[in-house]
Amino acid sequence: MNKNLLYRSIPKVDILLEEEAVQEMIEHYGRDSVMEAIREELGHLRAFIGTCEDEEKAKQQIALLVSRIELRAAKMHTPNMKMVINGTGTILHTNLGRAPISQEHMKRLMGLVSGYSNLEYNLEAGKRGERYSHFEELLCKITGAEAAMAVNNNAAAVMLILSSMAKGGEVIVSRGELVEIGGKFRIPDVMEQSGASLVEVGTTNKTHYADYEEAITEETKALLKVHTSNYRIVGFTDTVTIDDLVPLAKEHEIPIIEDLGSGVLIDLSKYGITYEPTVQNSIEKGADVVCFSGDKLLGGPQAGIIIGKKKYIDQMKKNQLTRALRIDKFTAAALELVLMEYLSEEKAIENIPVLRMITEPFEEVEKRARSFRRILKNAGIAAEIGLEECESQIGGGSLPLERIRSMAVTLKPEKISVAELEERMRHLPVPMIPRTANDTIYLDVRTVESRWFRMAADMLKELEVCEETCLIQQI
Ligand SMILES: *Cc1c(COP(=O)(O)O)cnc(C)c1O
């Protein structure tokens, strides 16, 4: 085989640039991107010919040059962050972005943030306003608190609270509540960062009233309760509830802070979920400051919501740290929209995706699973398609022991292995993330909205007929 001849048959850059397809690419992606794609692909092609011993293959690759340039330019302009279909059945999947925002809310958000807004402008007074004002009243109305604000996430909320209320002093925490949440958020470390020092009381499984009482000194700035969201200590255990702590705190004039983690605003036990104390509950019982995540059971954007007595919230609003931890306009706008749904419980359940998924009755999930299976079957995918009962999880460190009865569509591929299919599903234009077990792919329908069924079927169908793209992706 004559490699020189092959090299010479590669089109030159100026010839490539005259091709209509390349001209269209320039129109679409811009000249710099296309030039970069051309240079990279030419380099690859030369290297390929250098090592290739099969003349036919080399010619094939030369013929595919323009397609490859197109693919590379397209890839450069394809965002790395993609929407994915969550077939895992884990509703608050930390790796998959936790709480999804509803389409309706997104539409309204777009209108809000694509132009200017009154984020920090008081339209009544015609002067500077506060970014928390848009949702502070709502939060107070829903939770019964005096005042409210929000920062970037709940970890930031804990840090800000401690820095504002306990810097240079001591905070008493039960050893049973020295939580590590995912991503290296550890209560003792956060405490250190905030400038407060930790006074641990009790033991891992038991903490008594007297433990708190004995630990109180002149230096005590607060009592901190942390919701052990992602684990449970069971068996021989004892904890001191807020009810028990309130008289003690009152007597010593020390505030009680509670980090609730998930921050559920609705009693989900009505829907068959284990009872979790609500945010309203903590305020009612006498916690002075309560914080929780915006994107866990609340079902909103990433945020750390802080509510409680006005005098403490005011301190936090003035803290210099707040400037570094403050929420942006997307979050402020999204929080208001989501919180508004909580004015009526049935609207919250209906319109907040996380709550809708958690409370969807099994019979409904089953019905949707049947419809998904039918659509997949009609698409003629080379796999055995079935239905199997399964269990969804809440995830995100919320209610770790909870299992919700659900239904999955199962796929057993006929031509490729389960591992291969799972990998290909991850590489789809809208990647699908399933659960795999027993040599089967499971798509838990509880976390897959019906509007994705048809697209999922079309994509799975296309997985099998990718002769040319496979060839292009080879090197
Ligand atoms: C999840 C959680 C946090 C951290 O919240 P983020 O919003 O993820 O920062 C802090 N404390 C508790 C108890 C939690 O469950």
Short mmCIF file of C-alpha atoms and ligand atoms in Angstrom, two decimals:
data_model
loop_
_atom_site.label_atom_id
_atom_site.label_comp_id
_atom_site.label_asym_id
_atom_site.label_seq_id
_atom_site.Cartn_x
_atom_site.Cartn_y
_atom_site.Cartn_z
CA MET A 1 0.00 0.00 0.00
CA ASN A 2 1.26 3.43 -0.95
CA LYS A 3 1.03 5.65 2.10
CA ASN A 4 2.29 8.73 0.29
CA LEU A 5 -0.58 8.44 -2.14
CA LEU A 6 -2.97 8.13 0.76
CA TYR A 7 -1.53 11.18 2.50
CA ARG A 8 -1.81 13.17 -0.70
CA SER A 9 -5.46 12.21 -1.11
CA ILE A 10 -6.34 13.98 2.14
CA PRO A 11 -8.12 17.22 1.19
CA LYS A 12 -6.16 20.40 2.01
CA VAL A 13 -7.58 22.96 4.43
CA ASP A 14 -8.54 25.50 1.72
CA ILE A 15 -10.32 22.81 -0.26
CA LEU A 16 -12.18 21.69 2.84
CA LEU A 17 -13.17 25.27 3.57
CA GLU A 18 -14.84 25.53 0.16
CA GLU A 19 -17.06 22.54 0.79
CA GLU A 20 -20.69 23.46 1.30
CA ALA A 21 -20.99 21.31 4.42
CA VAL A 22 -18.01 23.07 5.99
CA GLN A 23 -19.39 26.48 5.03
CA GLU A 24 -22.61 25.57 6.81
CA MET A 25 -20.62 24.51 9.86
CA ILE A 26 -18.89 27.89 9.95
CA GLU A 27 -22.27 29.60 9.76
CA HIS A 28 -23.46 27.50 12.66
CA TYR A 29 -20.48 27.16 14.99
CA GLY A 30 -18.21 30.03 14.01
CA ARG A 31 -14.96 30.01 12.05
CA ASP A 32 -12.55 29.44 14.96
CA SER A 33 -14.32 26.33 16.15
CA VAL A 34 -14.46 24.81 12.68
CA MET A 35 -10.78 25.58 12.03
CA GLU A 36 -9.87 23.88 15.28
CA ALA A 37 -11.99 20.85 14.38
CA ILE A 38 -10.34 20.67 10.93
CA ARG A 39 -6.82 20.83 12.36
CA GLU A 40 -7.57 18.20 15.01
CA GLU A 41 -9.22 15.83 12.56
CA LEU A 42 -6.46 16.22 9.98
CA GLY A 43 -3.93 15.41 12.67
CA HIS A 44 -5.86 12.33 13.71
CA LEU A 45 -6.26 11.18 10.15
CA ARG A 46 -2.54 11.47 9.39
CA ALA A 47 -1.70 9.59 12.57
CA PHE A 48 -4.24 6.91 11.68
CA ILE A 49 -2.80 6.40 8.20
CA GLY A 50 0.66 6.21 9.75
CA THR A 51 -0.27 3.13 11.77
CA CYS A 52 -2.95 1.61 9.56
CA GLU A 53 -2.02 -1.45 7.48
CA ASP A 54 -5.38 -1.79 5.77
CA GLU A 55 -5.72 0.47 2.73
CA GLU A 56 -9.50 0.09 2.57
CA LYS A 57 -9.89 1.22 6.18
CA ALA A 58 -7.64 4.20 5.58
CA LYS A 59 -9.65 5.25 2.52
CA GLN A 60 -12.84 4.85 4.48
CA GLN A 61 -11.53 7.22 7.16
CA ILE A 62 -10.50 9.78 4.54
CA ALA A 63 -14.01 9.65 3.11
CA LEU A 64 -15.44 10.26 6.57
CA LEU A 65 -13.27 13.33 7.20
CA VAL A 66 -15.99 15.95 6.74
CA SER A 67 -18.44 14.00 8.89
CA ARG A 68 -15.84 13.75 11.60
CA ILE A 69 -15.13 17.47 11.48
CA GLU A 70 -18.85 18.11 11.81
CA LEU A 71 -19.07 15.72 14.75
CA ARG A 72 -16.12 17.33 16.49
CA ALA A 73 -17.43 20.86 15.99
CA ALA A 74 -20.85 19.76 17.23
CA LYS A 75 -19.25 18.16 20.27
CA MET A 76 -17.35 21.35 21.08
CA HIS A 77 -20.69 23.16 21.17
CA THR A 78 -22.62 20.51 23.06
CA PRO A 79 -22.86 21.37 26.74
CA ASN A 80 -21.27 18.82 28.96
CA MET A 81 -24.10 19.11 31.42
CA LYS A 82 -27.11 17.31 30.04
CA MET A 83 -30.56 16.41 31.01
CA VAL A 84 -30.66 12.73 31.98
CA ILE A 85 -33.49 10.28 32.50
CA ASN A 86 -33.35 9.00 36.06
CA GLY A 87 -34.38 5.36 36.03
CA THR A 88 -32.78 4.58 39.38
CA GLY A 89 -35.90 5.19 41.44
CA THR A 90 -33.91 7.39 43.83
CA ILE A 91 -35.97 10.55 43.96
CA LEU A 92 -33.44 13.00 45.46
CA HIS A 93 -30.43 11.60 43.61
CA THR A 94 -27.48 13.73 44.75
CA ASN A 95 -25.40 12.83 41.69
CA LEU A 96 -28.28 13.60 39.35
CA GLY A 97 -29.01 17.08 40.65
CA ARG A 98 -31.33 16.32 43.58
CA ALA A 99 -34.72 18.02 43.21
CA PRO A 100 -35.94 18.66 39.65
CA ILE A 101 -37.72 21.98 39.08
CA SER A 102 -41.13 21.74 37.43
CA GLN A 103 -41.51 22.76 33.79
CA GLU A 104 -44.16 25.29 34.72
CA HIS A 105 -41.84 26.94 37.23
CA MET A 106 -39.00 26.90 34.70
CA LYS A 107 -41.16 28.72 32.17
CA ARG A 108 -41.95 31.41 34.69
CA LEU A 109 -38.31 31.59 35.79
CA MET A 110 -37.19 32.15 32.22
CA GLY A 111 -39.40 35.17 31.91
CA LEU A 112 -37.99 36.48 35.18
CA VAL A 113 -34.28 36.06 34.65
CA SER A 114 -33.91 36.65 30.91
CA GLY A 115 -34.46 40.35 31.57
CA TYR A 116 -34.02 42.61 34.57
CA SER A 117 -35.98 42.06 37.77
CA ASN A 118 -36.72 43.73 41.09
CA LEU A 119 -34.31 41.34 42.84
CA GLU A 120 -33.03 44.06 45.15
CA TYR A 121 -35.37 46.88 44.27
CA ASN A 122 -38.40 47.84 46.31
CA LEU A 123 -41.04 48.76 43.76
CA GLU A 124 -43.30 50.31 46.41
CA ALA A 125 -40.69 52.67 47.76
CA GLY A 126 -38.72 53.14 44.55
CA LYS A 127 -35.43 52.37 46.24
CA ARG A 128 -33.07 49.57 47.20
CA GLY A 129 -34.79 46.44 48.49
CA GLU A 130 -33.76 43.09 49.93
CA ARG A 131 -33.41 39.90 47.93
CA TYR A 132 -34.99 37.84 50.70
CA SER A 133 -38.11 39.99 50.73
CA HIS A 134 -39.63 38.02 47.84
CA PHE A 135 -40.03 34.88 49.89
CA GLU A 136 -39.54 35.91 53.52
CA GLU A 137 -43.22 36.55 54.20
CA LEU A 138 -44.20 33.32 52.51
CA LEU A 139 -41.73 31.34 54.58
CA CYS A 140 -42.99 32.96 57.77
CA LYS A 141 -46.59 32.28 56.85
CA ILE A 142 -45.91 28.63 56.04
CA THR A 143 -43.63 27.85 58.99
CA GLY A 144 -44.87 30.21 61.69
CA ALA A 145 -41.41 31.78 62.05
CA GLU A 146 -40.82 35.51 62.68
CA ALA A 147 -38.18 36.03 60.01
CA ALA A 148 -36.40 34.16 57.23
CA MET A 149 -33.56 34.32 54.75
CA ALA A 150 -31.67 31.91 52.49
CA VAL A 151 -28.08 31.24 51.51
CA ASN A 152 -26.35 29.04 48.97
CA ASN A 153 -27.02 25.68 50.64
CA ASN A 154 -27.72 24.20 54.03
CA ALA A 155 -24.04 23.70 54.81
CA ALA A 156 -23.58 27.44 54.33
CA ALA A 157 -26.64 28.07 56.48
CA VAL A 158 -25.16 26.11 59.39
CA MET A 159 -21.88 27.99 59.03
CA LEU A 160 -23.56 31.38 58.90
CA ILE A 161 -25.80 30.61 61.88
CA LEU A 162 -22.89 29.49 64.03
CA SER A 163 -20.69 32.35 62.93
CA SER A 164 -23.43 34.89 63.72
CA MET A 165 -24.65 33.42 66.98
CA ALA A 166 -21.72 31.58 68.53
CA LYS A 167 -18.40 32.88 67.21
CA GLY A 168 -15.79 32.77 69.96
CA GLY A 169 -18.12 30.86 72.24
CA GLU A 170 -19.24 27.29 72.84
CA VAL A 171 -22.01 25.30 71.21
CA ILE A 172 -23.32 22.14 72.81
CA VAL A 173 -24.08 19.18 70.55
CA SER A 174 -24.97 15.59 71.34
CA ARG A 175 -22.39 12.98 70.28
CA GLY A 176 -25.25 11.13 68.62
CA GLU A 177 -25.67 14.06 66.22
CA LEU A 178 -22.12 14.70 65.00
CA VAL A 179 -23.21 14.03 61.46
CA GLU A 180 -21.20 13.69 58.30
CA ILE A 181 -23.35 14.40 55.26
CA GLY A 182 -22.00 13.49 51.82
CA GLY A 183 -19.29 15.66 50.29
CA LYS A 184 -17.29 15.99 53.53
CA PHE A 185 -19.77 18.21 55.34
CA ARG A 186 -19.05 17.39 58.96
CA ILE A 187 -20.64 19.22 61.83
CA PRO A 188 -17.39 19.43 63.87
CA ASP A 189 -15.48 20.85 60.88
CA VAL A 190 -18.17 23.37 60.00
CA MET A 191 -18.19 24.45 63.61
CA GLU A 192 -14.45 25.02 63.54
CA GLN A 193 -14.75 27.08 60.36
CA SER A 194 -17.40 29.25 61.94
CA GLY A 195 -15.20 30.15 64.90
CA ALA A 196 -17.41 28.48 67.48
CA SER A 197 -16.10 25.65 69.61
CA LEU A 198 -17.86 22.39 69.92
CA VAL A 199 -18.80 20.92 73.26
CA GLU A 200 -19.79 17.31 72.78
CA VAL A 201 -22.14 15.76 75.27
CA GLY A 202 -23.55 12.29 75.86
CA THR A 203 -22.55 9.19 73.91
CA THR A 204 -23.25 7.93 70.42
CA ASN A 205 -26.43 6.14 71.43
CA LYS A 206 -27.59 8.02 74.51
CA THR A 207 -27.68 11.66 75.47
CA HIS A 208 -29.65 12.84 78.50
CA TYR A 209 -31.04 16.15 79.66
CA ALA A 210 -28.44 16.24 82.44
CA ASP A 211 -25.63 15.99 79.87
CA TYR A 212 -26.73 19.27 78.33
CA GLU A 213 -27.37 20.83 81.71
CA GLU A 214 -23.92 20.00 83.04
CA ALA A 215 -22.18 21.29 79.91
CA ILE A 216 -23.65 24.78 80.11
CA THR A 217 -21.10 27.42 81.13
CA GLU A 218 -20.66 31.18 80.86
CA GLU A 219 -19.24 30.56 77.38
CA THR A 220 -22.25 28.64 76.05
CA LYS A 221 -23.74 30.53 73.10
CA ALA A 222 -26.21 27.97 71.80
CA LEU A 223 -27.58 24.44 71.96
CA LEU A 224 -27.46 22.77 68.57
CA LYS A 225 -29.70 19.91 67.47
CA VAL A 226 -28.76 18.20 64.22
CA HIS A 227 -31.20 15.97 62.42
CA THR A 228 -29.45 12.65 61.79
CA SER A 229 -30.89 12.61 58.29
CA ASN A 230 -28.76 9.99 56.64
CA TYR A 231 -28.45 7.39 59.38
CA ARG A 232 -30.39 5.91 62.23
CA ILE A 233 -29.16 4.75 65.59
CA VAL A 234 -31.50 1.98 66.67
CA GLY A 235 -31.73 -0.16 69.79
CA PHE A 236 -30.65 1.15 73.18
CA THR A 237 -30.95 4.84 72.44
CA ASP A 238 -32.01 8.06 74.07
CA THR A 239 -32.09 11.58 72.73
CA VAL A 240 -33.28 14.83 74.22
CA THR A 241 -36.02 16.43 72.15
CA ILE A 242 -36.52 20.13 71.56
CA ASP A 243 -39.47 20.04 73.98
CA ASP A 244 -37.16 18.88 76.72
CA LEU A 245 -34.47 21.42 75.89
CA VAL A 246 -36.68 24.51 75.73
CA PRO A 247 -37.04 25.03 79.51
CA LEU A 248 -33.30 24.54 79.99
CA ALA A 249 -32.48 27.00 77.22
CA LYS A 250 -34.98 29.52 78.59
CA GLU A 251 -33.57 29.27 82.10
CA HIS A 252 -30.05 30.02 80.88
CA GLU A 253 -31.16 32.40 78.12
CA ILE A 254 -29.40 30.38 75.46
CA PRO A 255 -30.92 29.95 71.99
CA ILE A 256 -31.68 26.56 70.47
CA ILE A 257 -30.56 26.03 66.89
CA GLU A 258 -31.87 23.11 64.86
CA ASP A 259 -30.35 21.85 61.62
CA LEU A 260 -33.22 19.88 60.13
CA GLY A 261 -31.43 18.77 56.97
CA SER A 262 -34.31 17.78 54.70
CA GLY A 263 -36.81 20.27 56.02
CA VAL A 264 -40.14 18.74 55.22
CA LEU A 265 -43.04 21.22 55.25
CA ILE A 266 -45.86 18.71 54.81
CA ASP A 267 -46.71 15.78 57.04
CA LEU A 268 -45.96 12.98 54.58
CA SER A 269 -47.32 10.25 56.86
CA LYS A 270 -50.73 10.89 55.24
CA TYR A 271 -49.20 9.47 52.08
CA GLY A 272 -47.78 6.37 53.68
CA ILE A 273 -44.31 7.77 54.37
CA THR A 274 -42.76 7.47 57.84
CA TYR A 275 -43.55 10.52 59.95
CA GLU A 276 -40.79 13.13 59.97
CA PRO A 277 -41.03 16.16 62.21
CA THR A 278 -41.89 19.14 60.02
CA VAL A 279 -40.21 22.53 60.02
CA GLN A 280 -43.41 24.03 61.48
CA ASN A 281 -43.07 21.53 64.30
CA SER A 282 -39.60 22.75 65.30
CA ILE A 283 -40.70 26.38 65.36
CA GLU A 284 -43.83 25.55 67.30
CA LYS A 285 -41.84 23.64 69.88
CA GLY A 286 -39.59 26.59 70.48
CA ALA A 287 -36.45 26.30 68.36
CA ASP A 288 -35.02 29.81 67.97
CA VAL A 289 -33.37 29.23 64.63
CA VAL A 290 -34.00 26.39 62.17
CA CYS A 291 -32.22 25.64 58.91
CA PHE A 292 -32.82 23.15 56.09
CA SER A 293 -32.03 22.48 52.44
CA GLY A 294 -34.01 23.97 49.59
CA ASP A 295 -33.46 21.00 47.30
CA LYS A 296 -34.23 18.04 49.51
CA LEU A 297 -37.81 17.27 50.59
CA LEU A 298 -38.82 20.87 50.00
CA GLY A 299 -38.36 20.14 46.29
CA GLY A 300 -36.95 23.52 45.31
CA PRO A 301 -33.63 24.97 44.11
CA GLN A 302 -30.33 24.46 45.93
CA ALA A 303 -30.45 26.73 48.96
CA GLY A 304 -30.01 26.80 52.70
CA ILE A 305 -33.12 28.25 54.27
CA ILE A 306 -32.85 29.87 57.67
CA ILE A 307 -35.90 30.80 59.71
CA GLY A 308 -36.51 31.82 63.29
CA LYS A 309 -36.50 34.73 65.71
CA LYS A 310 -36.10 38.07 64.02
CA LYS A 311 -33.25 39.26 66.24
CA TYR A 312 -31.07 36.31 65.17
CA ILE A 313 -32.01 36.47 61.49
CA ASP A 314 -31.19 40.20 61.52
CA GLN A 315 -27.74 39.40 62.92
CA MET A 316 -27.20 36.97 60.07
CA LYS A 317 -28.34 39.40 57.41
CA LYS A 318 -25.70 41.82 58.68
CA ASN A 319 -22.90 39.23 58.89
CA GLN A 320 -20.15 39.82 56.30
CA LEU A 321 -20.22 36.11 55.45
CA THR A 322 -23.70 36.55 54.05
CA ARG A 323 -22.30 38.53 51.15
CA ALA A 324 -20.20 35.51 50.19
CA LEU A 325 -22.94 32.97 50.77
CA ARG A 326 -25.92 34.79 49.32
CA ILE A 327 -28.28 33.24 46.81
CA ASP A 328 -28.47 34.43 43.23
CA LYS A 329 -31.51 35.67 41.33
CA PHE A 330 -32.36 32.23 39.89
CA THR A 331 -32.58 30.78 43.36
CA ALA A 332 -34.50 33.70 44.83
CA ALA A 333 -37.04 33.51 42.01
CA ALA A 334 -37.35 29.72 42.10
CA LEU A 335 -37.72 29.65 45.87
CA GLU A 336 -40.62 32.06 45.75
CA LEU A 337 -42.39 30.00 43.07
CA VAL A 338 -41.92 26.72 44.93
CA LEU A 339 -42.88 28.13 48.32
CA MET A 340 -46.05 29.62 46.87
CA GLU A 341 -47.21 26.10 46.05
CA TYR A 342 -47.12 25.32 49.78
CA LEU A 343 -49.94 27.76 50.43
CA SER A 344 -52.20 24.81 49.59
CA GLU A 345 -50.99 21.34 50.39
CA GLU A 346 -52.74 19.70 47.44
CA LYS A 347 -51.09 22.16 45.04
CA ALA A 348 -47.68 21.43 46.54
CA ILE A 349 -48.19 17.68 46.05
CA GLU A 350 -49.45 18.25 42.53
CA ASN A 351 -46.94 20.83 41.30
CA ILE A 352 -43.66 20.06 43.05
CA PRO A 353 -41.99 17.15 41.22
CA VAL A 354 -40.30 15.66 44.31
CA LEU A 355 -43.54 15.55 46.28
CA ARG A 356 -45.46 14.25 43.29
CA MET A 357 -42.99 11.40 42.85
CA ILE A 358 -42.95 10.52 46.55
CA THR A 359 -46.73 10.45 46.84
CA GLU A 360 -47.69 8.91 43.50
CA PRO A 361 -49.83 5.88 44.38
CA PHE A 362 -48.42 2.48 43.41
CA GLU A 363 -51.41 1.82 41.12
CA GLU A 364 -50.59 4.94 39.13
CA VAL A 365 -46.92 4.01 38.80
CA GLU A 366 -47.98 0.55 37.68
CA LYS A 367 -50.30 1.99 35.06
CA ARG A 368 -47.55 4.25 33.72
CA ALA A 369 -45.08 1.36 33.74
CA ARG A 370 -47.47 -0.67 31.57
CA SER A 371 -47.75 2.19 29.16
CA PHE A 372 -43.95 2.59 29.06
CA ARG A 373 -43.53 -1.13 28.39
CA ARG A 374 -46.08 -0.99 25.56
CA ILE A 375 -44.27 1.94 23.94
CA LEU A 376 -40.92 0.14 24.23
CA LYS A 377 -42.42 -3.05 22.79
CA ASN A 378 -43.97 -1.23 19.87
CA ALA A 379 -40.62 0.35 19.09
CA GLY A 380 -39.27 -3.15 18.42
CA ILE A 381 -36.18 -2.96 20.61
CA ALA A 382 -33.94 -6.03 20.56
CA ALA A 383 -34.53 -6.87 24.19
CA GLU A 384 -36.88 -8.86 26.32
CA ILE A 385 -39.08 -6.23 27.95
CA GLY A 386 -40.90 -6.93 31.18
CA LEU A 387 -42.36 -5.43 34.32
CA GLU A 388 -41.17 -6.03 37.82
CA GLU A 389 -42.21 -4.65 41.17
CA CYS A 390 -39.39 -2.74 42.87
CA GLU A 391 -38.72 -0.23 45.62
CA SER A 392 -37.91 3.45 45.16
CA GLN A 393 -35.85 5.42 47.65
CA ILE A 394 -36.08 9.03 48.69
CA GLY A 395 -32.32 9.63 48.66
CA GLY A 396 -30.39 12.81 49.34
CA GLY A 397 -29.83 11.61 52.89
CA SER A 398 -33.55 11.99 53.62
CA LEU A 399 -35.47 9.17 55.28
CA PRO A 400 -32.70 6.64 54.63
CA LEU A 401 -34.75 3.61 55.61
CA GLU A 402 -37.81 4.51 53.59
CA ARG A 403 -38.76 2.24 50.68
CA ILE A 404 -41.66 3.11 48.40
CA ARG A 405 -43.42 0.33 46.49
CA SER A 406 -42.88 0.93 42.80
CA MET A 407 -42.81 -0.68 39.36
CA ALA A 408 -39.90 -0.99 36.95
CA VAL A 409 -39.72 -1.76 33.27
CA THR A 410 -37.02 -4.40 32.80
CA LEU A 411 -34.77 -4.88 29.78
CA LYS A 412 -32.78 -8.00 28.96
CA PRO A 413 -30.88 -7.25 25.77
CA GLU A 414 -30.80 -9.96 23.10
CA LYS A 415 -27.63 -9.06 21.21
CA ILE A 416 -25.40 -7.34 23.73
CA SER A 417 -24.62 -7.74 27.42
CA VAL A 418 -26.39 -5.84 30.17
CA ALA A 419 -23.13 -4.02 30.96
CA GLU A 420 -22.80 -2.98 27.30
CA LEU A 421 -26.39 -1.76 27.13
CA GLU A 422 -25.99 0.15 30.39
CA GLU A 423 -22.91 1.86 28.98
CA ARG A 424 -24.61 2.71 25.72
CA MET A 425 -27.57 4.14 27.62
CA ARG A 426 -25.19 6.47 29.43
CA HIS A 427 -23.94 7.75 26.07
CA LEU A 428 -27.32 8.57 24.56
CA PRO A 429 -28.06 12.20 23.62
CA VAL A 430 -30.30 12.23 26.68
CA PRO A 431 -28.49 9.68 28.83
CA MET A 432 -30.60 7.12 30.66
CA ILE A 433 -29.38 6.03 34.09
CA PRO A 434 -30.91 2.68 35.08
CA ARG A 435 -30.39 0.34 37.99
CA THR A 436 -28.81 -2.98 37.08
CA ALA A 437 -29.16 -6.22 39.01
CA ASN A 438 -29.63 -9.93 38.23
CA ASP A 439 -28.33 -9.39 34.70
CA THR A 440 -31.25 -7.07 34.00
CA ILE A 441 -31.70 -3.36 33.39
CA TYR A 442 -34.35 -1.80 35.63
CA LEU A 443 -36.02 1.52 34.86
CA ASP A 444 -38.00 2.48 37.94
CA VAL A 445 -40.94 4.37 36.49
CA ARG A 446 -41.56 6.41 39.66
CA THR A 447 -38.68 8.72 38.70
CA VAL A 448 -39.38 8.71 34.93
CA GLU A 449 -42.03 11.16 33.85
CA SER A 450 -44.43 9.87 31.18
CA ARG A 451 -43.42 12.63 28.79
CA TRP A 452 -40.05 10.88 28.32
CA PHE A 453 -41.41 7.45 27.40
CA ARG A 454 -41.55 7.93 23.66
CA MET A 455 -38.21 9.66 23.41
CA ALA A 456 -36.62 6.92 25.54
CA ALA A 457 -38.06 4.28 23.21
CA ASP A 458 -36.80 6.10 20.12
CA MET A 459 -33.34 6.47 21.57
CA LEU A 460 -33.15 2.83 22.66
CA LYS A 461 -34.26 1.78 19.19
CA GLU A 462 -31.49 3.83 17.61
CA LEU A 463 -28.84 2.31 19.83
CA GLU A 464 -28.81 -0.73 17.58
CA VAL A 465 -28.45 0.94 14.20
CA CYS A 466 -25.34 3.01 14.56
CA GLU A 467 -23.10 1.56 11.85
CA GLU A 468 -21.72 4.87 10.61
CA THR A 469 -21.57 6.70 13.93
CA CYS A 470 -19.88 3.69 15.51
CA LEU A 471 -17.30 3.80 12.77
CA ILE A 472 -16.82 7.50 13.34
CA GLN A 473 -16.49 7.08 17.06
CA GLN A 474 -13.91 4.33 16.72
CA ILE A 475 -10.76 6.45 16.95
C1 LIG B 1 -28.14 17.60 53.77
C2 LIG B 1 -27.81 18.15 55.08
C3 LIG B 1 -26.95 19.26 55.20
C4 LIG B 1 -26.31 19.89 53.99
O1 LIG B 1 -27.27 20.48 53.19
P1 LIG B 1 -26.86 21.00 51.72
O2 LIG B 1 -28.05 21.77 51.28
O3 LIG B 1 -26.58 19.81 50.92
O4 LIG B 1 -25.66 21.87 51.91
C5 LIG B 1 -26.66 19.73 56.45
N1 LIG B 1 -27.20 19.17 57.55
C6 LIG B 1 -28.04 18.10 57.49
C7 LIG B 1 -28.60 17.51 58.75
C8 LIG B 1 -28.37 17.56 56.25
O5 LIG B 1 -29.20 16.52 56.16
#
